[in-house]
Tab-separated table of C-alpha atoms in Angstrom:
chain	number	residue	atom	x	y	z
W	30	UNK	CA	65.768	186.518	263.640
W	31	UNK	CA	67.362	189.552	261.589
W	32	UNK	CA	64.977	188.710	258.704
W	33	UNK	CA	61.937	188.702	260.861
W	34	UNK	CA	63.140	192.055	262.238
W	35	UNK	CA	63.389	193.719	258.875
W	36	UNK	CA	59.950	192.129	257.896
W	37	UNK	CA	58.480	193.753	261.129
W	38	UNK	CA	60.314	196.897	260.192
W	39	UNK	CA	58.827	197.163	256.812
W	40	UNK	CA	55.165	196.321	258.169
W	41	UNK	CA	55.445	199.045	260.318
W	42	UNK	CA	56.598	201.102	257.986
W	43	UNK	CA	54.002	200.614	255.450
W	44	UNK	CA	51.427	200.453	258.210
W	45	UNK	CA	52.759	204.228	259.440
W	46	UNK	CA	52.883	205.014	255.435
W	47	UNK	CA	49.306	204.260	255.518
W	48	UNK	CA	47.658	206.132	258.393
W	49	UNK	CA	49.725	209.224	257.791
W	50	UNK	CA	47.563	208.720	254.012
W	51	UNK	CA	44.501	208.300	255.891
W	52	UNK	CA	45.312	211.406	257.929
W	53	UNK	CA	46.016	213.193	255.092
W	54	UNK	CA	43.054	212.431	253.444
W	55	UNK	CA	40.715	213.166	256.962
W	56	UNK	CA	42.561	216.487	257.142
W	57	UNK	CA	41.446	217.529	253.408
W	58	UNK	CA	38.022	216.069	254.332
W	59	UNK	CA	38.089	218.232	257.664
W	60	UNK	CA	39.311	221.523	255.654
W	61	UNK	CA	36.119	221.041	253.088
W	62	UNK	CA	33.604	220.736	255.631
W	63	UNK	CA	35.188	224.031	257.777
W	64	UNK	CA	34.957	225.970	254.360
W	65	UNK	CA	31.170	224.165	253.709
W	66	UNK	CA	30.228	225.040	256.969
W	67	UNK	CA	31.540	228.904	256.900
W	68	UNK	CA	29.962	229.370	253.548
W	69	UNK	CA	26.308	228.417	255.093
W	70	UNK	CA	24.519	231.171	256.461
W	71	UNK	CA	24.496	231.858	259.940
W	72	UNK	CA	21.462	231.873	262.626
W	73	UNK	CA	21.491	235.607	262.717
W	74	UNK	CA	21.641	236.032	258.907
W	75	UNK	CA	18.539	233.389	258.697
W	76	UNK	CA	16.609	235.465	261.395
W	77	UNK	CA	17.356	238.774	259.627
W	78	UNK	CA	16.485	237.311	256.464
W	79	UNK	CA	12.798	235.941	257.878
W	80	UNK	CA	12.228	239.527	259.621
W	81	UNK	CA	12.744	241.180	256.204
W	82	UNK	CA	10.593	238.853	254.619
W	83	UNK	CA	7.206	239.505	257.285
W	84	UNK	CA	7.836	242.920	256.761
W	85	UNK	CA	7.531	242.764	253.118
W	86	UNK	CA	4.856	240.446	253.353
W	87	UNK	CA	3.180	242.989	255.300
W	88	UNK	CA	3.908	245.465	252.639
W	89	UNK	CA	2.158	243.374	250.186
W	90	UNK	CA	-0.805	242.816	252.175
W	91	UNK	CA	-1.148	246.213	252.796
W	92	UNK	CA	-1.110	246.903	248.970
W	93	UNK	CA	-3.305	244.111	248.526
W	94	UNK	CA	-6.198	244.062	245.425
W	95	UNK	CA	-8.442	246.930	247.737
W	96	UNK	CA	-5.757	248.983	247.906
W	97	UNK	CA	-4.950	249.578	244.099
W	98	UNK	CA	-5.973	253.070	243.609
W	99	UNK	CA	-2.867	254.211	245.903
W	100	UNK	CA	-0.559	253.028	243.667
W	101	UNK	CA	1.396	255.226	241.406
W	102	UNK	CA	0.001	255.133	237.737
W	103	UNK	CA	2.851	254.303	236.245
W	104	UNK	CA	2.526	250.840	238.614
W	105	UNK	CA	-0.937	250.724	237.590
W	106	UNK	CA	0.085	250.671	234.101
W	107	UNK	CA	2.673	248.147	234.044
W	108	UNK	CA	0.742	245.532	236.124
W	109	UNK	CA	-2.506	246.612	233.217
W	110	UNK	CA	0.774	245.334	230.585
W	111	UNK	CA	2.129	242.259	232.382
W	112	UNK	CA	-1.493	240.785	232.704
W	113	UNK	CA	-2.133	241.586	229.110
W	114	UNK	CA	1.149	239.773	228.102
W	115	UNK	CA	0.156	237.053	230.340
W	116	UNK	CA	-3.036	236.523	228.766
W	117	UNK	CA	-1.565	236.843	224.826
W	118	UNK	CA	1.096	234.294	226.173
W	119	UNK	CA	-1.553	231.794	227.685
W	120	UNK	CA	-3.440	232.511	224.510
W	121	UNK	CA	-0.597	231.696	222.124
W	122	UNK	CA	0.418	228.345	224.386
W	123	UNK	CA	-2.967	227.323	223.786
W	124	UNK	CA	-3.496	228.235	220.067
W	125	UNK	CA	0.006	226.266	219.596
W	126	UNK	CA	-1.165	223.183	222.070
W	127	UNK	CA	1.975	223.876	224.159
W	128	UNK	CA	-0.353	223.226	227.349
W	129	UNK	CA	0.276	219.850	226.801
W	130	UNK	CA	3.555	220.448	227.685
W	131	UNK	CA	2.759	220.199	231.335
W	132	UNK	CA	2.334	216.501	231.119
W	133	UNK	CA	5.641	215.341	229.492
W	134	UNK	CA	7.848	213.754	231.545
W	135	UNK	CA	10.605	215.408	233.491
W	136	UNK	CA	13.251	213.399	231.636
W	137	UNK	CA	11.786	214.711	228.107
W	138	UNK	CA	11.744	218.191	229.255
W	139	UNK	CA	15.524	217.912	229.992
W	140	UNK	CA	16.244	216.131	227.058
W	141	UNK	CA	14.399	219.021	224.853
W	142	UNK	CA	16.242	221.513	226.662
W	143	UNK	CA	19.645	220.463	226.438
W	144	UNK	CA	18.917	219.625	222.855
W	145	UNK	CA	18.027	223.299	222.266
W	146	UNK	CA	21.154	224.272	224.331
W	147	UNK	CA	23.412	222.458	222.179
W	148	UNK	CA	21.856	223.495	218.735
W	149	UNK	CA	22.215	227.208	219.919
W	150	UNK	CA	25.891	226.375	221.856
W	151	UNK	CA	24.369	228.188	225.006
W	152	UNK	CA	25.717	226.719	228.250
W	153	UNK	CA	23.174	228.206	230.362
W	154	UNK	CA	19.567	227.023	229.915
W	155	UNK	CA	17.699	229.931	231.906
W	156	UNK	CA	19.102	232.298	228.674
W	157	UNK	CA	17.678	229.895	226.309
W	158	UNK	CA	14.351	232.237	225.526
W	159	UNK	CA	16.148	235.358	224.936
W	160	UNK	CA	19.253	233.397	222.962
W	161	UNK	CA	16.294	232.230	220.258
W	162	UNK	CA	14.981	235.532	220.300
W	163	UNK	CA	18.068	236.843	219.339
W	164	UNK	CA	18.352	234.180	216.491
W	165	UNK	CA	14.668	234.899	215.222
W	166	UNK	CA	16.078	238.763	215.403
W	167	UNK	CA	18.817	237.820	213.049
W	168	UNK	CA	17.484	235.565	210.891
W	169	UNK	CA	14.482	238.310	210.065
W	170	UNK	CA	17.209	240.420	209.100
W	171	UNK	CA	18.529	238.157	206.552
W	172	UNK	CA	16.228	239.300	203.846
W	173	UNK	CA	17.168	242.561	203.974
W	174	UNK	CA	21.052	241.677	204.380
W	175	UNK	CA	20.327	239.999	201.139
W	176	UNK	CA	18.983	242.701	198.978
W	177	UNK	CA	21.387	245.561	200.501
W	178	UNK	CA	24.516	242.847	199.086
W	179	UNK	CA	22.432	242.323	195.971
W	180	UNK	CA	22.626	246.009	195.501
W	181	UNK	CA	26.212	246.541	196.279
W	182	UNK	CA	27.007	244.072	193.967
W	183	UNK	CA	24.868	245.513	190.990
W	184	UNK	CA	26.490	249.029	191.573
W	185	UNK	CA	29.676	247.420	191.634
W	186	UNK	CA	29.444	245.332	188.776
W	187	UNK	CA	27.988	248.214	186.991
W	188	UNK	CA	30.307	250.615	187.888
W	189	UNK	CA	33.360	248.185	187.738
W	190	UNK	CA	32.038	247.677	183.641
W	191	UNK	CA	32.131	251.165	183.186
W	192	UNK	CA	35.732	251.909	184.073
W	193	UNK	CA	37.256	248.529	182.428
W	194	UNK	CA	39.176	249.596	180.056
W	195	UNK	CA	37.924	248.184	176.404
W	196	UNK	CA	40.678	245.993	173.992
């Protein structure tokens, strides 16, 4: 009888421990969900953003193509430069055959971007273009640096041999 009572007590203790563990897991999930809920935008925030979008859309439509003459001169120049840059980029993309990239599968594009980021040790793929531009500037400066180092070595060697004592 005592043996059965001890077994029952142990079984009950195990069940209690299991239920406490489940309770702790559920409490953690509950806290996590509460934090997630609090981090989401409120309805009033969404409505304010929608009002602001509508207002900005009205401003954009009032500035439409017909009212470009009302824009300041510097804005017109920026728009022209941006359009010219886009045309140059599109022409270069076509010359290099990069317009075909649109037909590549998503997985191939992801792999290409990841490989490029690995090669330049970059953690943010959105700054890949900037990183490559910086790399190209550095590579372009290498010949000038080589000439400089060569000139310094030449001067040092010439000056050094003239000041060396003769034996």
